């Protein structure tokens, strides 16, 4: 799992571990956050300690882990739950058990973890994990919905799969990498849900134009920037659709996934979803040309042409711009070498976009395949903001801040 924090950004994360077998996966969350530069503190409930030990997490976080024994420690000058509650910039509870969920729903506090939550005001991320029957109980679902009605709580969907009880069903805890990404989003936004009620449509990855079933014209895009945009938009409250070319990553729970291969399939999917979308970001690296003919059978080497006749593919972004309604905001990407701003400005104007991301692809630690990126945002009012190298998730948040008007642009689309 690759992740980094912007050294200037907030990074004090408190993890609360509940009693469930998924507790062992939270060790990876603690370790990844620490390696990414966060200060991590961990509270284990009594039942969590049946699954993992305080020593495990204190070793990973390089700080003593807290348990209820510390809560009742008479030598402290200030109550521990107050100190921890004030210290945390984000609190994440994983796995969230039915028991802790019920207590939080009713504002009950009978241990260090629940007292700390009540004594804090920061965003709280919840990653439930339990057996399918338990998760689907009406009482549990009612508590879950009721708790999420409180805007400080951010819920992660449970996954579907083989559970430790040998059941295949809902109730799996979100993957550690997803939990880390969501925590990073909350650190950036402080829990702000400024895309709530918006539909965000994003394209990602490099399309493939096949000559036959095994050979294609493609490009090095891995779709990581589009994925980060989808995660950031979802964490800010949007309903997100991700139209993506073949990728090595999984689409996060909660994002509607439309897998495609060719530019033509991407065009079709984007056109279908476009009318419902409020904010559209074309982050995909779309082919400009395709082989003029396609063979459904694999061509033997001896039959391969030595010259490949090509034909153009439609410019999806330009087509979307022609259909765009005043309430919609359409953003393109310009992956460039050398001078990135001049060609990006031309694309912004020619394609009649609201904004464009000028993205260097000839610099280290930026562009295709990298976990990090660097860019200049330009909007159609002449605002330009240069974003220094940062993770693709941070870049995605900076872009949403830009279109919402908080870093330079007027944000008139909403
Ligand atoms: N784009 C698209 N359809 C295409 C080609 C590009 O929708 N067939 C979109 C990309 O997703 C990106 C923007 O247009 O958001 C700019 O893509 P880019 O490849 O940088 O520019 P082109 O318009 O293709 O121009 P050129 O290749 O000449 O730089």
Short mmCIF file of C-alpha atoms and ligand atoms in Angstrom, two decimals:
data_model
loop_
_atom_site.label_atom_id
_atom_site.label_comp_id
_atom_site.label_asym_id
_atom_site.label_seq_id
_atom_site.Cartn_x
_atom_site.Cartn_y
_atom_site.Cartn_z
CA UNK A 1 0.00 0.00 0.00
CA UNK A 2 1.59 3.27 -1.05
CA UNK A 3 0.48 6.42 0.75
CA UNK A 4 1.99 9.69 1.83
CA UNK A 5 0.84 12.66 3.82
CA UNK A 6 1.50 16.22 2.89
CA UNK A 7 3.82 17.29 5.73
CA UNK A 8 1.84 20.51 6.12
CA UNK A 9 -1.50 18.73 6.48
CA UNK A 10 -3.12 17.39 9.63
CA UNK A 11 -2.14 13.90 10.57
CA UNK A 12 -3.13 12.87 14.10
CA UNK A 13 -5.13 9.70 13.76
CA UNK A 14 -6.78 7.76 16.57
CA UNK A 15 -7.77 4.19 15.75
CA UNK A 16 -10.33 2.37 17.89
CA UNK A 17 -10.23 -1.39 17.53
CA UNK A 18 -13.34 -3.41 18.40
CA UNK A 19 -13.65 -7.13 19.13
CA UNK A 20 -13.90 -8.96 15.84
CA UNK A 21 -11.62 -11.18 13.79
CA UNK A 22 -11.09 -8.29 11.33
CA UNK A 23 -9.03 -6.67 14.12
CA UNK A 24 -5.95 -8.38 12.69
CA UNK A 25 -6.38 -6.44 9.43
CA UNK A 26 -6.33 -3.14 11.31
CA UNK A 27 -2.66 -3.79 12.10
CA UNK A 28 -2.01 -3.01 8.43
CA UNK A 29 -3.97 0.23 8.72
CA UNK A 30 -1.88 1.29 11.73
CA UNK A 31 1.36 0.33 10.02
CA UNK A 32 0.51 2.07 6.72
CA UNK A 33 -0.54 5.27 8.47
CA UNK A 34 2.65 5.32 10.53
CA UNK A 35 4.84 4.73 7.49
CA UNK A 36 2.98 7.52 5.67
CA UNK A 37 4.05 9.96 8.38
CA UNK A 38 0.95 10.09 10.58
CA UNK A 39 1.01 10.09 14.35
CA UNK A 40 -1.11 7.12 15.30
CA UNK A 41 -2.64 6.28 18.66
CA UNK A 42 -4.69 3.14 19.22
CA UNK A 43 -7.40 2.18 21.71
CA UNK A 44 -8.28 -1.50 22.06
CA UNK A 45 -11.54 -2.52 23.68
CA UNK A 46 -11.45 -5.48 26.07
CA UNK A 47 -12.87 -7.78 23.41
CA UNK A 48 -10.40 -6.53 20.77
CA UNK A 49 -7.63 -7.85 23.03
CA UNK A 50 -9.06 -11.35 22.62
CA UNK A 51 -7.99 -11.09 18.95
CA UNK A 52 -4.84 -8.95 18.95
CA UNK A 53 -2.59 -7.63 21.69
CA UNK A 54 -1.70 -4.07 22.69
CA UNK A 55 1.92 -5.06 21.98
CA UNK A 56 1.10 -5.67 18.31
CA UNK A 57 -0.29 -2.20 17.72
CA UNK A 58 2.12 -0.37 20.00
CA UNK A 59 4.97 -1.89 18.01
CA UNK A 60 3.41 -0.83 14.72
CA UNK A 61 2.45 2.68 15.88
CA UNK A 62 5.67 3.22 17.91
CA UNK A 63 3.52 4.35 20.83
CA UNK A 64 1.93 2.54 23.78
CA UNK A 65 -1.58 1.32 22.93
CA UNK A 66 -4.44 2.29 25.23
CA UNK A 67 -6.87 -0.08 26.95
CA UNK A 68 -9.51 0.25 29.65
CA UNK A 69 -6.76 -0.29 32.24
CA UNK A 70 -5.34 3.11 31.26
CA UNK A 71 -8.83 4.63 31.43
CA UNK A 72 -9.07 3.78 35.15
CA UNK A 73 -5.47 4.76 35.92
CA UNK A 74 -5.59 7.03 39.03
CA UNK A 75 -2.24 8.77 38.43
CA UNK A 76 -3.25 10.86 35.40
CA UNK A 77 -3.76 14.59 35.86
CA UNK A 78 -6.35 14.91 33.08
CA UNK A 79 -8.76 12.18 32.06
CA UNK A 80 -7.30 10.12 29.24
CA UNK A 81 -10.50 10.17 27.16
CA UNK A 82 -10.49 13.98 27.18
CA UNK A 83 -6.82 14.17 26.17
CA UNK A 84 -7.25 11.64 23.38
CA UNK A 85 -10.52 13.18 22.18
CA UNK A 86 -8.92 16.62 21.92
CA UNK A 87 -5.75 15.23 20.31
CA UNK A 88 -7.38 13.32 17.45
CA UNK A 89 -7.97 14.99 14.07
CA UNK A 90 -9.66 11.88 12.76
CA UNK A 91 -10.96 8.90 14.68
CA UNK A 92 -11.48 5.58 12.91
CA UNK A 93 -13.25 2.61 14.46
CA UNK A 94 -12.45 -0.67 12.82
CA UNK A 95 -13.79 -3.19 13.12
CA UNK A 96 -16.97 -1.55 14.39
CA UNK A 97 -18.93 -4.22 16.26
CA UNK A 98 -22.72 -4.37 16.72
CA UNK A 99 -22.13 -3.59 20.39
CA UNK A 100 -20.06 -0.41 19.88
CA UNK A 101 -22.45 0.67 17.11
CA UNK A 102 -25.42 0.37 19.48
CA UNK A 103 -23.62 2.29 22.20
CA UNK A 104 -22.68 5.13 19.85
CA UNK A 105 -26.21 5.32 18.45
CA UNK A 106 -27.57 5.93 21.93
CA UNK A 107 -24.71 8.11 23.15
CA UNK A 108 -23.63 5.51 25.71
CA UNK A 109 -20.10 5.44 27.06
CA UNK A 110 -18.88 2.63 29.30
CA UNK A 111 -15.26 2.18 28.20
CA UNK A 112 -12.27 4.21 27.00
CA UNK A 113 -13.21 4.05 23.31
CA UNK A 114 -16.82 5.20 23.63
CA UNK A 115 -15.93 7.87 26.19
CA UNK A 116 -13.20 9.21 23.89
CA UNK A 117 -15.63 9.44 20.99
CA UNK A 118 -18.12 11.39 23.09
CA UNK A 119 -15.32 13.65 24.30
CA UNK A 120 -14.16 14.51 20.76
CA UNK A 121 -15.56 16.59 17.90
CA UNK A 122 -13.45 15.35 14.95
CA UNK A 123 -14.84 13.27 12.06
CA UNK A 124 -15.32 9.60 12.91
CA UNK A 125 -14.87 6.89 10.30
CA UNK A 126 -16.74 3.65 10.91
CA UNK A 127 -15.74 0.34 9.30
CA UNK A 128 -18.22 -2.28 10.51
CA UNK A 129 -17.48 -5.99 10.35
CA UNK A 130 -19.70 -8.83 11.48
CA UNK A 131 -21.44 -12.02 10.47
CA UNK A 132 -24.09 -11.51 7.75
CA UNK A 133 -27.07 -12.32 10.02
CA UNK A 134 -25.78 -9.92 12.65
CA UNK A 135 -25.18 -7.15 10.10
CA UNK A 136 -28.60 -7.59 8.54
CA UNK A 137 -30.56 -7.60 11.84
CA UNK A 138 -33.15 -4.86 11.77
CA UNK A 139 -31.90 -3.47 15.06
CA UNK A 140 -28.32 -3.26 13.73
CA UNK A 141 -29.39 -1.66 10.44
CA UNK A 142 -31.64 0.78 12.29
CA UNK A 143 -28.74 1.80 14.54
CA UNK A 144 -26.43 2.13 11.53
CA UNK A 145 -28.82 4.43 9.66
CA UNK A 146 -29.54 6.45 12.76
CA UNK A 147 -25.85 6.92 13.56
CA UNK A 148 -25.01 7.95 9.99
CA UNK A 149 -27.70 10.65 10.13
CA UNK A 150 -25.23 12.45 12.40
CA UNK A 151 -22.87 14.17 9.96
CA UNK A 152 -19.73 13.59 12.02
CA UNK A 153 -19.96 9.86 11.34
CA UNK A 154 -18.67 8.58 7.99
CA UNK A 155 -19.72 5.01 7.26
CA UNK A 156 -17.83 2.58 5.06
CA UNK A 157 -19.82 -0.06 3.22
CA UNK A 158 -19.23 -3.63 4.25
CA UNK A 159 -18.00 -5.96 1.53
CA UNK A 160 -19.44 -9.23 0.34
CA UNK A 161 -17.35 -12.40 0.58
CA UNK A 162 -16.26 -15.40 2.63
CA UNK A 163 -16.51 -14.54 6.32
CA UNK A 164 -14.63 -16.14 9.20
CA UNK A 165 -17.87 -17.98 10.13
CA UNK A 166 -17.62 -19.76 6.73
CA UNK A 167 -20.61 -17.86 5.44
CA UNK A 168 -20.43 -16.08 2.12
CA UNK A 169 -22.32 -12.81 2.45
CA UNK A 170 -22.31 -9.18 3.50
CA UNK A 171 -20.47 -8.01 6.60
CA UNK A 172 -16.79 -8.11 5.58
CA UNK A 173 -14.81 -5.14 6.80
CA UNK A 174 -13.65 -2.66 4.14
CA UNK A 175 -10.13 -3.40 2.94
CA UNK A 176 -7.29 -1.79 4.96
CA UNK A 177 -6.16 0.26 1.92
CA UNK A 178 -9.67 1.71 1.58
CA UNK A 179 -9.76 2.58 5.28
CA UNK A 180 -6.40 4.37 5.00
CA UNK A 181 -7.54 6.30 1.91
CA UNK A 182 -10.76 7.36 3.63
CA UNK A 183 -8.82 8.53 6.69
CA UNK A 184 -6.54 10.56 4.41
CA UNK A 185 -9.60 12.14 2.77
CA UNK A 186 -11.07 13.07 6.14
CA UNK A 187 -7.77 14.64 7.16
CA UNK A 188 -7.90 16.77 4.02
CA UNK A 189 -11.56 17.78 4.24
CA UNK A 190 -12.08 17.66 8.01
CA UNK A 191 -15.18 15.64 7.19
CA UNK A 192 -16.72 18.24 4.83
CA UNK A 193 -19.36 16.72 2.54
CA UNK A 194 -19.51 19.46 -0.07
CA UNK A 195 -20.47 17.06 -2.88
CA UNK A 196 -23.48 15.64 -1.04
CA UNK A 197 -26.41 15.32 -3.42
CA UNK A 198 -24.14 15.60 -6.49
CA UNK A 199 -23.63 12.94 -9.12
CA UNK A 200 -20.02 12.75 -10.21
CA UNK A 201 -19.02 10.93 -13.38
CA UNK A 202 -15.35 10.07 -13.86
CA UNK A 203 -13.46 8.28 -16.63
CA UNK A 204 -10.18 6.53 -15.85
CA UNK A 205 -7.39 4.51 -17.41
CA UNK A 206 -6.03 3.95 -20.86
CA UNK A 207 -8.41 2.66 -23.52
CA UNK A 208 -7.28 -0.21 -25.75
CA UNK A 209 -7.92 -0.37 -29.48
CA UNK A 210 -7.64 -3.99 -30.48
CA UNK A 211 -6.31 -5.29 -33.77
CA UNK A 212 -7.19 -8.84 -32.75
CA UNK A 213 -8.03 -10.47 -29.37
CA UNK A 214 -4.41 -10.28 -28.15
CA UNK A 215 -2.93 -7.17 -29.76
CA UNK A 216 -3.92 -3.58 -29.17
CA UNK A 217 -2.84 0.05 -29.39
CA UNK A 218 -2.72 1.39 -25.86
CA UNK A 219 -0.96 3.81 -23.55
CA UNK A 220 0.71 3.62 -20.11
CA UNK A 221 -2.17 5.13 -18.11
CA UNK A 222 -2.99 2.98 -15.05
CA UNK A 223 -6.16 4.87 -14.09
CA UNK A 224 -4.85 5.72 -10.60
CA UNK A 225 -5.75 9.41 -10.96
CA UNK A 226 -9.33 8.54 -11.96
CA UNK A 227 -9.56 6.09 -9.07
CA UNK A 228 -8.35 8.77 -6.63
CA UNK A 229 -10.93 11.20 -8.03
CA UNK A 230 -13.68 8.61 -7.50
CA UNK A 231 -12.56 7.96 -3.91
CA UNK A 232 -12.24 11.65 -3.06
CA UNK A 233 -15.66 12.48 -4.56
CA UNK A 234 -17.31 9.61 -2.67
CA UNK A 235 -15.65 10.64 0.59
CA UNK A 236 -17.02 14.17 0.03
CA UNK A 237 -20.54 12.79 -0.21
CA UNK A 238 -21.09 12.40 -3.98
CA UNK A 239 -22.78 9.52 -5.77
CA UNK A 240 -19.96 8.40 -8.05
CA UNK A 241 -19.84 6.51 -11.33
CA UNK A 242 -16.45 5.40 -12.61
CA UNK A 243 -16.14 4.43 -16.27
CA UNK A 244 -12.77 2.72 -16.41
CA UNK A 245 -10.51 1.01 -18.89
CA UNK A 246 -8.79 -2.25 -17.79
CA UNK A 247 -6.95 -1.68 -14.51
CA UNK A 248 -5.07 -3.62 -11.86
CA UNK A 249 -6.97 -2.02 -8.95
CA UNK A 250 -10.46 -2.80 -7.64
CA UNK A 251 -13.23 -0.24 -7.78
CA UNK A 252 -14.01 0.79 -4.18
CA UNK A 253 -17.23 -0.32 -2.49
CA UNK A 254 -19.83 2.38 -2.95
CA UNK A 255 -18.66 3.54 -6.38
CA UNK A 256 -20.68 2.45 -9.40
CA UNK A 257 -18.27 0.72 -11.75
CA UNK A 258 -18.62 0.58 -15.54
CA UNK A 259 -15.72 -1.38 -17.04
CA UNK A 260 -14.90 -0.71 -20.69
CA UNK A 261 -12.03 -1.54 -23.04
CA UNK A 262 -12.17 0.63 -26.16
CA UNK A 263 -12.72 4.35 -26.69
CA UNK A 264 -16.01 3.53 -28.40
CA UNK A 265 -17.25 1.63 -25.31
CA UNK A 266 -16.09 4.49 -23.09
CA UNK A 267 -17.92 6.97 -25.32
CA UNK A 268 -21.13 4.95 -25.08
CA UNK A 269 -20.92 4.63 -21.28
CA UNK A 270 -20.08 8.31 -20.78
CA UNK A 271 -22.93 9.43 -23.05
CA UNK A 272 -25.37 7.21 -21.18
CA UNK A 273 -24.39 8.51 -17.73
CA UNK A 274 -23.77 12.13 -18.74
CA UNK A 275 -27.34 13.54 -18.53
CA UNK A 276 -27.64 12.59 -14.82
CA UNK A 277 -24.20 13.91 -13.87
CA UNK A 278 -23.49 17.27 -12.21
CA UNK A 279 -19.70 17.10 -12.33
CA UNK A 280 -17.82 15.20 -15.03
CA UNK A 281 -14.07 14.59 -15.04
CA UNK A 282 -12.48 12.98 -18.11
CA UNK A 283 -9.28 11.67 -16.52
CA UNK A 284 -8.98 8.77 -18.98
CA UNK A 285 -6.19 8.61 -21.53
CA UNK A 286 -8.34 7.91 -24.56
CA UNK A 287 -6.87 6.60 -27.78
CA UNK A 288 -6.90 9.05 -30.66
CA UNK A 289 -6.85 6.35 -33.35
CA UNK A 290 -7.80 2.71 -33.77
CA UNK A 291 -6.85 0.00 -36.29
CA UNK A 292 -9.08 0.33 -39.34
CA UNK A 293 -10.01 -3.35 -39.13
CA UNK A 294 -10.46 -5.93 -36.36
CA UNK A 295 -9.99 -9.68 -36.59
CA UNK A 296 -12.09 -11.70 -34.14
CA UNK A 297 -9.57 -14.56 -34.50
CA UNK A 298 -5.97 -14.16 -33.33
CA UNK A 299 -3.89 -13.28 -36.38
CA UNK A 300 -0.91 -15.57 -36.97
CA UNK A 301 2.40 -13.73 -37.05
CA UNK A 302 2.76 -14.27 -40.79
CA UNK A 303 -0.57 -12.50 -41.42
CA UNK A 304 0.25 -9.40 -39.40
CA UNK A 305 0.32 -6.27 -41.55
CA UNK A 306 3.64 -4.44 -41.78
CA UNK A 307 1.75 -1.17 -42.06
CA UNK A 308 -1.31 -0.62 -39.89
CA UNK A 309 -4.15 1.39 -41.42
CA UNK A 310 -5.69 3.56 -38.70
CA UNK A 311 -8.83 5.58 -38.33
CA UNK A 312 -9.69 8.33 -35.82
CA UNK A 313 -11.87 7.70 -32.77
CA UNK A 314 -14.41 10.23 -31.55
CA UNK A 315 -13.28 12.89 -29.07
CA UNK A 316 -15.52 11.99 -26.12
CA UNK A 317 -14.79 15.13 -24.13
CA UNK A 318 -15.56 17.45 -27.04
CA UNK A 319 -18.82 15.57 -27.62
CA UNK A 320 -19.81 15.88 -23.94
CA UNK A 321 -19.03 19.62 -24.09
CA UNK A 322 -21.54 19.99 -26.96
CA UNK A 323 -24.25 18.33 -24.83
CA UNK A 324 -23.38 20.11 -21.61
CA UNK A 325 -26.16 21.92 -19.72
CA UNK A 326 -25.53 25.09 -17.68
CA UNK A 327 -25.78 23.28 -14.32
CA UNK A 328 -23.07 20.79 -15.34
CA UNK A 329 -19.33 21.22 -14.80
CA UNK A 330 -17.04 19.51 -17.30
CA UNK A 331 -13.35 19.02 -16.60
CA UNK A 332 -10.68 17.58 -18.88
CA UNK A 333 -7.12 16.45 -18.39
CA UNK A 334 -4.18 17.35 -20.61
CA UNK A 335 -1.28 14.95 -20.19
CA UNK A 336 1.62 16.89 -21.66
CA UNK A 337 5.39 16.97 -22.00
CA UNK A 338 7.46 20.18 -21.96
CA UNK A 339 5.25 23.28 -21.70
CA UNK A 340 2.07 21.93 -20.13
CA UNK A 341 0.05 25.14 -19.82
CA UNK A 342 -0.12 26.37 -23.45
CA UNK A 343 -1.54 23.15 -24.96
CA UNK A 344 -3.84 22.68 -21.96
CA UNK A 345 -5.24 26.20 -22.46
CA UNK A 346 -5.84 25.41 -26.14
CA UNK A 347 -7.71 22.22 -25.22
CA UNK A 348 -9.76 24.09 -22.60
CA UNK A 349 -10.82 26.64 -25.22
CA UNK A 350 -11.21 24.32 -28.23
CA UNK A 351 -13.22 21.74 -26.31
CA UNK A 352 -15.20 24.44 -24.42
CA UNK A 353 -14.51 23.04 -20.95
CA UNK A 354 -15.13 24.55 -17.54
CA UNK A 355 -11.65 23.61 -16.40
CA UNK A 356 -8.65 21.52 -17.34
CA UNK A 357 -5.86 19.79 -15.43
CA UNK A 358 -2.50 20.32 -17.12
CA UNK A 359 -0.52 17.29 -16.09
CA UNK A 360 3.21 16.76 -16.78
CA UNK A 361 4.03 13.21 -17.80
CA UNK A 362 7.76 13.68 -18.40
CA UNK A 363 8.79 14.38 -14.82
CA UNK A 364 9.80 11.98 -12.05
CA UNK A 365 7.11 10.96 -9.56
CA UNK A 366 4.24 12.38 -11.59
CA UNK A 367 1.85 11.28 -14.33
CA UNK A 368 1.25 7.76 -15.65
CA UNK A 369 1.55 4.96 -13.11
CA UNK A 370 2.93 7.09 -10.28
CA UNK A 371 1.24 7.27 -6.87
CA UNK A 372 1.93 11.01 -6.92
CA UNK A 373 1.12 13.81 -9.30
CA UNK A 374 1.75 17.43 -10.08
CA UNK A 375 -0.51 19.76 -12.09
CA UNK A 376 -1.75 23.20 -13.00
CA UNK A 377 -5.51 23.72 -12.83
CA UNK A 378 -6.92 26.23 -15.31
CA UNK A 379 -10.54 27.30 -15.56
CA UNK A 380 -12.46 29.13 -18.28
CA UNK A 381 -12.43 32.37 -16.24
CA UNK A 382 -8.64 32.56 -16.45
CA UNK A 383 -7.86 31.24 -12.96
CA UNK A 384 -4.70 29.17 -12.76
CA UNK A 385 -3.49 27.27 -9.72
CA UNK A 386 -0.27 25.30 -9.63
CA UNK A 387 -0.36 22.26 -7.39
CA UNK A 388 2.97 21.04 -6.02
CA UNK A 389 3.77 17.34 -6.06
CA UNK A 390 1.40 15.40 -3.83
CA UNK A 391 -0.40 12.06 -3.76
CA UNK A 392 -3.06 11.48 -6.40
CA UNK A 393 -5.70 11.46 -3.65
CA UNK A 394 -4.56 14.90 -2.48
CA UNK A 395 -4.51 16.07 -6.11
CA UNK A 396 -8.11 14.88 -6.48
CA UNK A 397 -9.15 16.81 -3.36
CA UNK A 398 -7.32 19.92 -4.59
CA UNK A 399 -9.26 19.66 -7.86
CA UNK A 400 -12.60 19.44 -6.04
CA UNK A 401 -11.55 22.36 -3.82
CA UNK A 402 -10.77 24.29 -7.03
CA UNK A 403 -14.12 23.60 -8.70
CA UNK A 404 -15.93 24.39 -5.45
CA UNK A 405 -14.26 27.78 -5.50
CA UNK A 406 -12.14 27.38 -2.42
CA UNK A 407 -8.78 27.63 -4.18
CA UNK A 408 -9.23 30.27 -6.84
CA UNK A 409 -12.01 29.27 -9.20
CA UNK A 410 -15.45 30.86 -8.99
CA UNK A 411 -17.34 27.58 -8.57
CA UNK A 412 -20.44 28.65 -10.45
CA UNK A 413 -21.50 25.17 -11.57
CA UNK A 414 -23.64 24.46 -8.54
N1 LIG B 1 -10.15 12.86 -24.80
C1 LIG B 1 -11.36 12.30 -25.14
N2 LIG B 1 -11.48 11.57 -26.27
C2 LIG B 1 -10.43 11.35 -27.06
C3 LIG B 1 -9.17 11.90 -26.73
C4 LIG B 1 -9.07 12.65 -25.59
O1 LIG B 1 -12.34 12.51 -24.42
N3 LIG B 1 -10.56 10.59 -28.13
C5 LIG B 1 -10.07 13.66 -23.59
C6 LIG B 1 -9.12 13.12 -22.52
O2 LIG B 1 -9.79 12.27 -21.63
C7 LIG B 1 -8.63 14.38 -21.83
C8 LIG B 1 -8.69 15.44 -22.91
O3 LIG B 1 -9.55 14.93 -23.93
O4 LIG B 1 -9.51 14.76 -20.80
C9 LIG B 1 -7.38 15.77 -23.54
O5 LIG B 1 -6.78 14.59 -24.02
P1 LIG B 1 -5.34 14.62 -24.69
O6 LIG B 1 -5.02 13.22 -25.13
O7 LIG B 1 -4.39 15.32 -23.77
O8 LIG B 1 -5.54 15.57 -25.89
P2 LIG B 1 -6.15 15.40 -27.31
O9 LIG B 1 -7.40 16.21 -27.32
O10 LIG B 1 -6.27 13.96 -27.68
O11 LIG B 1 -5.06 16.15 -28.18
P3 LIG B 1 -3.53 15.73 -28.49
O12 LIG B 1 -3.47 14.22 -28.46
O13 LIG B 1 -3.30 16.31 -29.84
O14 LIG B 1 -2.66 16.37 -27.44
#
